[in-house]
Amino acid sequence: MAVPLRRRLPMLPLVLLAAGGLRAAERSSSAMEELATEKEAEESHRQDSVSLLTFILLLTLTILTIWLFKHRRVRFLHETGLAMIYGLIVGVILRYGTPSTSGHDKPFSCSQEDRPFTTLLVNVSGKFFEYTLKGEISPGKIHNVEQNDMLRKVTFDPEVFFNILLPPIIFHAGYSLKKRHFFRNLGSILAYAFLGTAVSCFIIGNLMYGVVKLMKLVGQLSDKFYYTDCLLFGAIISATDPVTVLAIFNELHADVDLYALLFGESVLNDAVAIVLSSSIVAYQPTGENTHAFDAAAFFKSVGVFLGIFSGSFMMGAVTGVVTALVTKFTKLHCFPLLETALFFLMSWSTFLLAEACGFTGVVAVLFCGITQAHYTYNNLSAESRSRTKQLFEVLHFLAENFIFSYMGLALFTFQKHIFSPVFIIGAFIAIFFGRAAHIYPLSFLLNLGRRHKISWNFQHMMMFSGLRGAMAFALAIRDTATYSHQMMFSTTLLIVFFTVWIVGGGTTPMLSWLNIRVGVDPDQDPPPTNDSFQVLQGEGPGSERRNRTKQESAWLFRLWYSFDHNYLKPILTHSGPPLTTTLPSWCGLVARCLTSPQVYDNQEQLREEDSDFILNDGDLTVTYGDTTITANGSSGPHTATTSLDDRRTKSSSEEALERDVGAADHEITSRGTRLVFPLEDNA
């Protein structure tokens, strides 16, 4: 039955009123949701500030404790070990002293999808919310997801370590490299870094594969663990970082050759380890079993290793050369602030550029640092030289201690730890055998061609000093998505703790037990032996059989030294001989354009701190007053064959000369570059 129109009209105001009330309620609800969202954002911002403040306070406490240890001359614990201890304490407080602040997550089923999505849009009552992928969670831990927002905040994205914290550490290693001792032992360092790291990786990987088989046999393995995972663990854990040992060596002034071998190996070893791990990840056999051995895939991985390493090396060197050219042909030295800023940005961008191009930023920024120190440093103003050295030294110190503090924190805040006693014990045993196979056989082979042998006490110290540190941690935390990688990360963390605390703390007693020299001047070299130093006097019939000064630098480096000194240095810097004297006459126009006026004005000024790290026959002239001694035998009243490395060792002829000239200053001239300093009196 139809309702008359006059009876329906009075109901319209009620309907409109109800609709208005609903809209008002919706607006009120929307306003409350916006207010809640703003409060959540404000709370998230506060937690971010607290998390960063926590790390700053950790670093501050570490610095104050370091000062106390240095004041008390305490050497049993290094600053990195302190940072780890403080990180552990804060981790315990955050784990067990802060309550959960968020609600429980509700799992949703997406059984129709066969792969996870990086970004997920969820429709909640008509509003879309964006969620990002955090990683895989095993079914057994679905109800144990971390509900503490503070613990989530202090767990950093692994890319933070690679893109922000690692570049200053690696660049500082290359920029502060002591070239003289490094290049004198270059052949041995390359052998330890490349061949030794590969040997260590494969030995550890194969031993750990046996451990994994044993775990499967005794029922200790709950998920898949492939042979390639074991090799990846071998590559990760082969990255040595003897920062504690090197700091003690530097403080005690230990033997310079031992320091150079350990430092050079650790610098290049990190680069080799990261490229090796990338090559193992790139190993993809054809066929159904993607983890079986495939010769084609193996050689492809070798090609990937060579391609990545060489490409990263070239990118770092080219960036350094470009920076040197910019600082040479512009007048940025008139504005030290701009000069320092450009140097900093070019150096850091090398890492990001290499990563963006598919190469390895660690290798690129390392060789960029070496190139910057060799070329660009000579073009900088005095103020910029001091600024760049101090800037990267501070960044290196803060970044390294930040990483070690985070290691201690991660032991309690990381959500996916898998600790297996069998795997951990097997890892320690495998590392011992891998390090032994790395050091002793290579040292034996290297000693066959070395004049200054790597003694047994040096080999034992290098074996003992194989600490693991920031690079191994950064490589392990970069991928923790699978069961095997989570176990590898947890084991790596424990290995770093053990080596930094136990091995690092035992460095000083080990130096004493092995009778290794300490208190050595960095510019002083080992005492000469009969086959490395010989003094000849007089000109006689047998002078043609006179032994020349034996070159201390590695032959590989001597191959390109002359080219670098005669051509690259004059092109890229304000030092070296003018190109007009080294290039052919028909290149005169190019030579004049590329040679800066400072080269002509400052030919006799030393423009780099360690220009004496190369020893070449005929290049060395030592002048004592009116008497000249040269490396090729030509002399004044007295003739001696000597070397710059042996300048602090007195011979009978030197003592006679000093009696003649008294306490006069002595000059050492090399290739037109003059350095004047008084020789010490060893009497």
XYZ file of C-alpha atoms in Angstrom:
683
model
C 0.000 0.000 0.000
C 1.537 3.340 -1.011
C 2.109 6.017 1.649
C 0.664 9.437 0.784
C 3.137 12.142 0.011
C 2.056 14.343 2.918
C 2.852 11.513 5.366
C 6.419 10.977 3.930
C 7.476 14.647 3.990
C 7.871 14.934 7.790
C 10.394 12.038 7.688
C 12.848 13.925 5.428
C 14.329 16.124 8.191
C 14.963 13.017 10.282
C 16.807 11.318 7.416
C 18.862 14.441 6.696
C 19.685 14.795 10.379
C 20.811 11.200 10.574
C 22.984 11.610 7.470
C 24.526 14.773 8.913
C 25.258 12.955 12.139
C 26.990 10.133 10.280
C 29.153 12.584 8.343
C 30.068 14.375 11.552
C 30.952 11.063 13.162
C 33.092 10.146 10.167
C 34.854 13.507 10.337
C 35.429 13.068 14.049
C 36.736 9.549 13.517
C 39.006 10.756 10.715
C 40.305 13.565 12.929
C 41.031 11.097 15.718
C 42.859 8.796 13.298
C 44.967 11.698 12.022
C 45.761 12.689 15.587
C 46.757 9.117 16.407
C 48.928 9.001 13.305
C 50.644 12.238 14.294
C 51.290 10.878 17.772
C 52.761 7.683 16.318
C 55.022 9.721 14.026
C 56.118 11.876 16.965
C 56.802 8.780 19.060
C 58.763 7.208 16.204
C 60.841 10.387 15.865
C 61.548 10.350 19.601
C 62.657 6.709 19.470
C 64.935 7.464 16.522
C 66.557 10.259 18.511
C 66.967 7.996 21.548
C 68.565 5.228 19.462
C 71.097 7.606 17.885
C 71.774 9.207 21.265
C 72.478 5.738 22.643
C 75.249 5.161 20.120
C 76.697 8.642 20.660
C 76.832 8.021 24.406
C 78.488 4.667 23.741
C 81.175 6.347 21.638
C 81.640 9.074 24.243
C 82.064 6.521 27.012
C 84.478 4.547 24.843
C 86.618 7.645 24.182
C 86.819 8.522 27.890
C 87.765 4.952 28.785
C 90.403 4.907 26.027
C 91.938 8.031 27.542
C 92.003 6.341 30.950
C 93.632 3.208 29.509
C 96.255 5.238 27.657
C 96.922 7.288 30.793
C 97.394 4.092 32.814
C 99.264 2.372 29.939
C 96.790 -0.510 29.834
C 97.266 -2.665 26.731
C 95.368 -5.871 27.459
C 92.169 -4.462 25.932
C 91.889 -2.326 22.798
C 89.355 0.440 22.175
C 87.357 -1.820 19.854
C 87.053 -4.417 22.610
C 85.828 -1.692 24.943
C 83.225 -0.589 22.407
C 81.981 -4.166 22.133
C 81.682 -4.515 25.911
C 79.684 -1.305 26.214
C 77.495 -2.433 23.314
C 76.813 -5.723 25.108
C 75.792 -3.898 28.285
C 73.391 -1.601 26.428
C 72.035 -4.576 24.464
C 71.210 -6.420 27.695
C 69.453 -3.330 29.057
C 67.404 -2.846 25.902
C 66.514 -6.525 25.634
C 65.488 -7.202 29.209
C 64.899 -3.734 30.666
C 62.463 -2.132 28.213
C 58.837 -3.277 27.851
C 57.080 -4.124 24.618
C 55.385 -1.087 23.141
C 53.506 -2.329 20.075
C 50.592 -4.654 19.519
C 50.898 -8.150 18.217
C 51.107 -8.572 14.475
C 48.388 -10.548 12.751
C 49.582 -12.869 9.958
C 47.703 -12.902 6.671
C 47.795 -15.749 4.178
C 48.729 -15.104 0.533
C 48.843 -18.698 -0.656
C 48.125 -17.750 -4.269
C 51.479 -15.931 -4.607
C 54.682 -17.863 -5.270
C 57.164 -15.125 -4.280
C 57.338 -12.303 -1.727
C 56.772 -8.696 -2.721
C 59.197 -5.932 -1.822
C 56.338 -3.464 -1.260
C 52.803 -4.409 -0.276
C 49.690 -2.169 -0.368
C 46.994 -3.231 2.104
C 43.387 -2.001 1.926
C 42.076 -1.401 5.443
C 38.465 -0.123 5.436
C 38.975 1.754 2.203
C 42.359 3.221 3.190
C 45.551 1.946 1.610
C 48.687 1.397 3.710
C 52.177 0.601 2.395
C 54.345 -2.122 3.942
C 57.917 -3.054 3.035
C 59.628 -6.459 3.141
C 61.754 -7.027 6.259
C 62.748 -10.640 5.669
C 61.612 -14.229 6.051
C 60.390 -15.609 9.373
C 60.460 -19.329 10.036
C 57.078 -20.907 10.900
C 58.285 -21.805 14.383
C 58.989 -18.169 15.232
C 55.849 -16.630 13.775
C 54.575 -15.711 17.258
C 57.983 -14.516 18.541
C 58.371 -11.523 16.266
C 60.002 -8.624 18.098
C 57.339 -6.404 19.640
C 59.747 -3.883 21.203
C 59.856 -0.774 19.019
C 63.100 0.401 20.626
C 64.905 -2.813 19.694
C 63.631 -2.437 16.155
C 64.966 1.121 15.994
C 68.515 0.189 17.057
C 68.656 -2.570 14.424
C 70.129 -0.800 11.410
C 69.711 -1.621 7.747
C 72.850 -3.510 6.595
C 73.259 -1.028 3.754
C 74.071 1.618 6.369
C 77.289 -0.242 7.118
C 78.293 -0.575 3.482
C 77.351 2.866 2.205
C 78.092 5.058 5.218
C 80.417 3.378 7.736
C 82.760 1.285 5.585
C 83.940 3.938 3.059
C 85.838 6.144 5.559
C 87.453 3.086 7.168
C 88.704 1.664 3.865
C 89.691 5.052 2.404
C 91.722 5.921 5.490
C 93.605 2.633 5.153
C 94.700 3.578 1.630
C 95.246 7.278 2.331
C 97.450 6.669 5.386
C 99.447 3.856 3.772
C 103.173 3.959 4.558
C 104.294 3.489 0.974
C 107.965 2.922 1.668
C 107.534 -0.258 3.715
C 104.416 -1.334 1.826
C 106.059 -1.336 -1.589
C 109.248 -2.874 -0.266
C 107.156 -5.919 0.720
C 104.636 -5.622 -2.109
C 105.237 -9.076 -3.568
C 104.733 -10.820 -0.222
C 101.683 -8.692 0.616
C 100.024 -9.532 -2.714
C 100.743 -13.228 -2.197
C 99.220 -13.244 1.286
C 96.228 -11.123 0.255
C 95.261 -12.872 -2.990
C 96.585 -16.421 -2.929
C 96.462 -16.750 0.851
C 92.874 -15.526 1.122
C 91.754 -17.900 -1.648
C 93.500 -20.840 0.064
C 91.962 -19.909 3.412
C 88.491 -19.570 1.850
C 88.528 -22.997 0.235
C 90.042 -24.769 3.230
C 87.533 -23.248 5.647
C 84.683 -23.847 3.208
C 85.500 -27.534 2.733
C 86.066 -28.161 6.440
C 82.761 -26.466 7.259
C 81.006 -28.589 4.644
C 82.212 -31.617 6.604
C 80.884 -30.035 9.796
C 77.505 -29.462 8.116
C 77.390 -33.121 7.050
C 78.153 -34.106 10.648
C 75.367 -31.826 11.923
C 72.940 -33.432 9.495
C 74.042 -36.873 10.629
C 73.446 -36.150 14.322
C 70.214 -34.269 13.688
C 71.505 -30.770 14.498
C 70.606 -29.293 11.092
C 66.991 -28.158 10.750
C 67.110 -26.574 7.288
C 69.139 -26.493 4.068
C 72.861 -25.704 4.141
C 74.607 -26.033 0.760
C 78.260 -26.327 -0.213
C 78.160 -22.851 -1.731
C 76.976 -21.530 1.639
C 80.059 -23.082 3.244
C 82.321 -21.446 0.653
C 80.579 -18.128 1.265
C 81.255 -18.499 4.980
C 84.893 -19.234 4.159
C 85.120 -16.018 2.126
C 83.415 -13.952 4.840
C 85.496 -15.247 7.712
C 88.761 -14.989 5.731
C 88.513 -11.180 5.908
C 91.046 -10.328 8.620
C 91.013 -7.083 10.572
C 93.949 -7.031 13.042
C 93.085 -3.517 14.207
C 93.930 -4.357 17.823
C 97.296 -5.894 16.969
C 98.240 -3.059 14.610
C 97.325 -0.441 17.223
C 99.592 -2.148 19.764
C 102.344 -2.485 17.139
C 102.082 1.224 16.429
C 102.129 2.144 20.106
C 105.100 -0.100 20.913
C 106.900 0.721 17.618
C 107.195 -2.945 16.654
C 109.253 -4.125 13.691
C 108.302 -2.076 10.622
C 108.428 -4.986 8.171
C 106.117 -7.096 10.325
C 103.761 -4.131 10.622
C 103.845 -3.598 6.848
C 103.112 -7.277 6.141
C 100.158 -7.408 8.537
C 98.733 -4.030 7.563
C 99.143 -4.580 3.819
C 97.620 -8.045 4.000
C 94.606 -6.841 5.990
C 93.973 -3.887 3.647
C 94.015 -5.936 0.441
C 92.550 -8.994 2.151
C 89.291 -7.143 2.834
C 89.024 -6.204 -0.827
C 89.732 -9.769 -1.971
C 87.268 -11.270 0.523
C 84.359 -9.094 -0.588
C 85.002 -9.751 -4.294
C 85.419 -13.464 -3.574
C 82.087 -13.556 -1.751
C 80.422 -11.787 -4.688
C 81.890 -14.378 -7.065
C 80.570 -17.251 -4.943
C 77.110 -15.696 -4.890
C 77.320 -15.382 -8.694
C 78.026 -19.139 -9.019
C 74.947 -20.540 -10.777
C 75.315 -23.988 -12.367
C 73.042 -24.969 -15.234
C 70.647 -27.828 -14.619
C 68.221 -28.852 -11.940
C 70.718 -28.957 -9.041
C 71.786 -25.344 -8.676
C 74.345 -26.183 -5.948
C 76.281 -28.966 -7.719
C 79.741 -28.395 -9.182
C 79.714 -27.098 -12.737
C 82.973 -26.333 -14.545
C 81.418 -23.650 -16.741
C 79.845 -21.914 -13.740
C 83.156 -22.159 -11.851
C 85.145 -20.454 -14.585
C 82.365 -17.905 -14.932
C 82.763 -17.098 -11.232
C 86.518 -16.744 -11.715
C 85.822 -14.333 -14.566
C 83.387 -12.418 -12.354
C 86.091 -12.162 -9.678
C 88.698 -10.827 -12.101
C 86.216 -8.493 -13.787
C 84.877 -7.014 -10.567
C 88.300 -6.557 -9.008
C 89.943 -5.033 -12.074
C 86.930 -2.805 -12.799
C 86.796 -1.585 -9.204
C 90.544 -0.972 -9.219
C 90.351 1.076 -12.409
C 87.368 3.074 -11.170
C 89.138 3.996 -7.935
C 92.376 4.909 -9.698
C 90.591 6.979 -12.348
C 88.651 8.918 -9.710
C 91.893 9.679 -7.906
C 93.532 10.823 -11.144
C 90.566 13.076 -12.003
C 90.741 14.663 -8.541
C 94.470 15.226 -8.970
C 93.951 16.929 -12.334
C 91.183 19.146 -10.962
C 93.277 20.258 -7.994
C 96.304 20.859 -10.222
C 94.773 22.890 -13.055
C 92.432 24.989 -10.913
C 93.195 27.453 -8.156
C 91.219 25.639 -5.508
C 94.274 25.809 -3.258
C 93.371 29.459 -2.714
C 90.158 28.270 -1.017
C 91.124 25.440 1.378
C 87.534 24.858 2.500
C 86.333 24.234 -1.067
C 89.415 22.145 -1.769
C 88.829 19.916 1.258
C 85.104 19.586 0.477
C 85.796 18.551 -3.130
C 88.426 16.042 -1.994
C 85.984 14.530 0.504
C 83.076 14.275 -1.940
C 85.161 12.824 -4.778
C 86.629 10.216 -2.446
C 83.280 9.134 -0.990
C 81.518 9.157 -4.360
C 84.027 6.580 -5.618
C 82.463 3.968 -3.354
C 78.897 4.757 -4.404
C 79.806 4.993 -8.091
C 81.422 1.556 -8.043
C 78.418 0.020 -6.257
C 76.017 1.682 -8.704
C 77.973 0.276 -11.661
C 77.939 -3.275 -10.298
C 81.523 -3.260 -9.008
C 82.802 -3.357 -5.424
C 83.049 -0.051 -3.616
C 85.535 -1.385 -1.055
C 88.156 -2.079 -3.732
C 87.439 1.194 -5.545
C 87.681 3.422 -2.477
C 90.838 1.633 -1.283
C 92.753 2.301 -4.489
C 91.221 5.764 -4.682
C 92.801 6.457 -1.288
C 96.194 5.168 -2.440
C 95.991 7.273 -5.629
C 94.887 10.373 -3.728
C 97.803 10.000 -1.312
C 100.294 9.514 -4.151
C 99.133 12.289 -6.488
C 96.367 14.582 -5.196
C 98.010 15.118 -1.822
C 100.924 16.915 -3.515
C 98.538 19.449 -5.104
C 96.695 20.385 -1.928
C 97.456 23.464 0.101
C 99.143 22.962 3.448
C 95.889 23.635 5.259
C 93.951 21.130 3.122
C 96.607 18.459 3.664
C 96.198 18.766 7.392
C 92.413 18.932 7.146
C 92.008 15.850 4.940
C 94.295 13.708 7.079
C 92.553 14.723 10.282
C 89.071 14.483 8.757
C 89.435 10.904 7.542
C 91.293 9.882 10.677
C 88.376 11.075 12.836
C 85.779 9.492 10.528
C 87.722 6.219 10.544
C 87.929 6.226 14.336
C 84.224 6.978 14.856
C 82.963 4.587 12.163
C 85.103 1.704 13.381
C 84.119 2.109 17.023
C 80.471 2.545 16.001
C 80.573 -0.805 14.190
C 82.168 -2.596 17.131
C 79.635 -1.034 19.511
C 76.848 -2.244 17.242
C 78.367 -5.747 17.263
C 77.923 -5.915 21.026
C 74.417 -4.535 20.712
C 73.471 -6.945 17.923
C 74.148 -9.981 20.094
C 70.941 -9.156 21.988
C 68.926 -7.028 19.556
C 69.239 -9.131 16.383
C 66.040 -11.148 15.977
C 67.255 -14.084 13.885
C 70.200 -15.571 15.792
C 70.858 -19.275 15.289
C 73.600 -20.618 17.572
C 74.805 -24.147 16.884
C 77.588 -25.422 19.204
C 78.796 -27.940 16.621
C 78.984 -25.301 13.881
C 80.724 -22.783 16.178
C 83.393 -25.231 17.378
C 83.929 -26.459 13.821
C 84.308 -22.855 12.637
C 87.072 -22.131 15.170
C 88.948 -25.283 14.158
C 88.528 -24.516 10.448
C 89.783 -20.938 10.932
C 92.904 -22.216 12.712
C 93.769 -24.634 9.911
C 92.856 -22.103 7.231
C 95.117 -19.449 8.764
C 97.964 -21.949 9.166
C 97.685 -23.006 5.513
C 97.556 -19.319 4.616
C 100.734 -18.259 6.445
C 103.306 -21.061 6.687
C 103.391 -22.581 3.166
C 103.281 -19.146 1.518
C 106.030 -17.838 3.799
C 108.228 -20.804 2.837
C 107.705 -20.127 -0.864
C 108.240 -16.375 -0.454
C 111.463 -16.893 1.485
C 112.919 -18.679 -1.530
C 113.023 -15.347 -3.340
C 113.310 -12.845 -0.475
C 116.610 -11.392 0.648
C 115.234 -10.428 4.071
C 113.546 -13.686 5.085
C 110.245 -13.820 6.917
C 111.512 -15.374 10.134
C 109.678 -18.008 12.128
C 108.766 -15.581 14.896
C 107.239 -13.249 12.260
C 105.242 -16.155 10.832
C 103.982 -17.186 14.269
C 102.955 -13.586 14.999
C 101.125 -13.329 11.667
C 99.383 -16.619 12.425
C 98.368 -15.313 15.841
C 97.230 -11.931 14.479
C 94.493 -13.201 12.181
C 91.695 -11.340 13.962
C 88.262 -10.900 12.449
C 86.493 -7.576 12.651
C 84.379 -4.972 10.893
C 84.580 -6.374 7.356
C 83.614 -9.939 8.348
C 80.702 -8.565 10.386
C 79.517 -6.288 7.561
C 79.672 -9.117 5.013
C 77.790 -11.496 7.321
C 75.008 -9.077 8.252
C 74.413 -8.002 4.662
C 72.297 -11.094 3.942
C 70.522 -12.880 6.809
C 67.424 -13.996 4.939
C 67.996 -17.758 5.067
C 68.647 -20.285 7.811
C 72.235 -20.892 6.734
C 73.087 -17.182 6.548
C 71.585 -16.539 9.981
C 73.753 -19.274 11.477
C 76.802 -17.882 9.672
C 76.114 -14.385 11.045
C 75.714 -15.568 14.644
C 78.918 -17.615 14.423
C 80.824 -14.716 12.849
C 79.745 -12.465 15.707
C 81.136 -14.884 18.308
C 84.391 -15.296 16.367
C 84.874 -11.522 16.264
C 84.274 -11.311 20.028
C 86.791 -14.047 20.755
C 89.549 -12.780 18.474
C 89.265 -9.139 19.583
C 89.173 -9.895 23.296
C 91.406 -12.964 23.639
C 93.804 -12.701 20.706
C 93.989 -8.909 20.819
C 94.605 -8.945 24.559
C 97.438 -11.460 24.160
C 99.373 -9.407 21.606
C 101.844 -7.804 24.028
C 102.779 -11.102 25.787
C 103.103 -12.769 22.385
C 105.523 -10.087 21.158
C 107.671 -10.665 24.229
C 107.498 -14.445 23.961
C 108.493 -14.410 20.272
C 111.337 -11.909 20.892
C 110.087 -9.463 18.267
C 111.771 -6.062 18.231
C 109.847 -3.169 19.757
C 110.794 0.456 20.234
C 111.987 0.631 16.618
C 112.125 3.936 14.770
C 109.694 3.680 11.808
C 112.430 5.097 9.562
C 114.977 2.580 10.786
C 115.321 -0.693 8.945
C 116.584 -4.096 10.036
C 120.342 -4.369 10.593
C 122.205 -5.050 7.342
C 123.455 -8.501 6.545
C 126.506 -9.518 4.539
C 124.476 -10.104 1.406
C 122.498 -6.876 1.567
C 125.113 -4.286 2.505
C 128.742 -3.979 1.515
C 131.250 -1.127 1.890
C 133.969 -0.846 -0.758
C 136.771 1.680 -0.634
C 139.057 3.039 -3.292
C 139.209 2.866 -7.016
C 141.168 -0.134 -8.266
C 141.373 -2.820 -10.907
C 138.647 -4.816 -9.245
C 136.188 -1.947 -9.143
C 134.129 -3.403 -11.994
C 133.208 -6.299 -9.724
C 131.894 -3.871 -7.084
C 128.437 -4.781 -5.789
C 125.900 -2.035 -6.156
C 123.301 -1.176 -3.579
C 120.730 -3.921 -3.658
C 117.264 -2.648 -4.286
C 114.861 -3.127 -1.420
C 111.658 -2.347 -3.261
C 109.603 -5.128 -4.806
C 110.536 -5.772 -8.426
C 106.900 -5.421 -9.460
C 106.838 -1.883 -8.182
C 110.198 -0.982 -9.748
C 108.801 -1.843 -13.172
C 106.581 1.213 -13.227
C 108.411 3.547 -10.856
C 110.512 5.253 -13.529
C 107.460 5.783 -15.726
C 105.537 7.207 -12.796
C 108.372 9.500 -11.728
C 109.176 10.811 -15.205
C 105.690 11.138 -16.672
C 102.727 10.619 -14.319
C 103.998 12.734 -11.432
C 104.744 15.779 -13.649
C 101.341 15.454 -15.397
C 99.214 14.985 -12.286
C 101.111 16.974 -9.657
C 103.382 19.951 -9.125
C 106.370 17.681 -8.386
C 108.787 15.578 -10.426
C 111.049 16.541 -13.327
C 109.602 18.878 -16.005
C 108.038 17.049 -18.920
C 110.183 19.163 -21.240
C 113.171 17.145 -20.023
C 111.554 13.688 -20.137
C 109.342 13.777 -23.261
C 110.778 13.782 -26.807
C 111.511 17.171 -28.337
C 108.608 16.908 -30.807
C 106.222 16.816 -27.798
C 107.447 20.197 -26.584
C 104.083 21.969 -26.891
C 102.226 19.248 -24.968
C 104.988 19.113 -22.371
C 104.822 22.854 -21.729
C 101.007 22.760 -21.426
C 100.976 19.869 -18.936
C 103.900 21.033 -16.808
C 102.901 23.508 -14.128
C 105.167 26.496 -13.375
C 105.679 25.211 -9.820
C 107.711 22.300 -11.202
C 110.340 24.710 -12.555
C 110.311 26.810 -9.403
C 110.415 23.951 -6.879
C 112.597 21.306 -8.482
C 114.748 21.041 -5.359
C 111.948 20.952 -2.808
C 110.580 17.741 -1.441
C 106.822 17.710 -2.108
C 105.890 14.424 -0.454
C 106.699 13.016 2.929
C 107.943 9.591 1.873
C 109.689 10.221 -1.425
C 112.625 8.115 -0.247
C 110.849 4.765 -0.350
C 112.467 3.828 -3.701
C 116.089 2.756 -3.905
C 117.604 2.670 -7.367
C 121.226 2.313 -8.369
C 122.767 5.592 -9.358
C 119.930 7.668 -7.962
C 121.436 8.181 -4.513
C 124.074 10.742 -3.650
C 125.229 11.304 -0.083
C 127.317 14.420 0.551
C 129.480 14.812 3.647
C 130.934 18.304 3.432
C 133.421 18.119 0.544
C 133.149 14.327 0.215
C 130.492 12.700 -1.962
C 129.392 9.071 -1.773
C 127.185 7.681 -4.555
C 125.426 4.392 -4.978
C 127.172 3.605 -8.256
C 130.646 3.942 -6.831
C 131.645 7.423 -8.013
C 132.976 9.480 -5.116
C 135.388 12.055 -3.854
C 138.256 11.124 -1.537
C 136.378 8.179 -0.120
C 134.054 5.770 -1.945
C 131.362 3.603 -0.417
C 128.424 1.643 -1.727
C 125.509 2.300 0.585
C 121.729 2.619 0.568
C 119.193 4.959 1.973
C 117.762 2.217 4.130
C 121.176 1.779 5.789
C 121.808 5.450 6.386
C 121.592 4.994 10.156
C 124.175 2.183 10.272
C 127.714 3.375 10.769
C 130.735 1.946 8.970
C 134.355 2.683 9.708
C 134.600 4.962 6.665
C 131.544 6.931 7.813
C 133.078 7.458 11.245
C 136.274 8.732 9.662
C 134.281 11.131 7.510
C 132.348 12.415 10.498
C 135.588 13.118 12.336
C 136.678 15.207 9.375
C 133.503 17.239 9.041
C 132.553 17.391 12.728
C 128.923 17.820 13.521
C 128.031 19.280 10.143
C 124.667 18.491 8.584
C 124.570 15.844 5.884
C 122.626 16.042 2.662
C 120.908 13.272 0.783
C 120.061 14.151 -2.813
C 117.928 11.944 -5.069
C 116.995 12.884 -8.655
C 117.298 16.597 -8.054
C 115.258 16.465 -4.843
C 117.178 17.498 -1.718
C 116.474 16.594 1.885
C 118.680 17.996 4.658
C 118.712 16.472 8.119
C 121.324 15.600 10.784
C 122.256 11.928 11.031
C 122.022 10.470 14.496
C 125.127 9.624 16.446
C 125.018 5.916 17.251
C 128.355 5.892 19.037
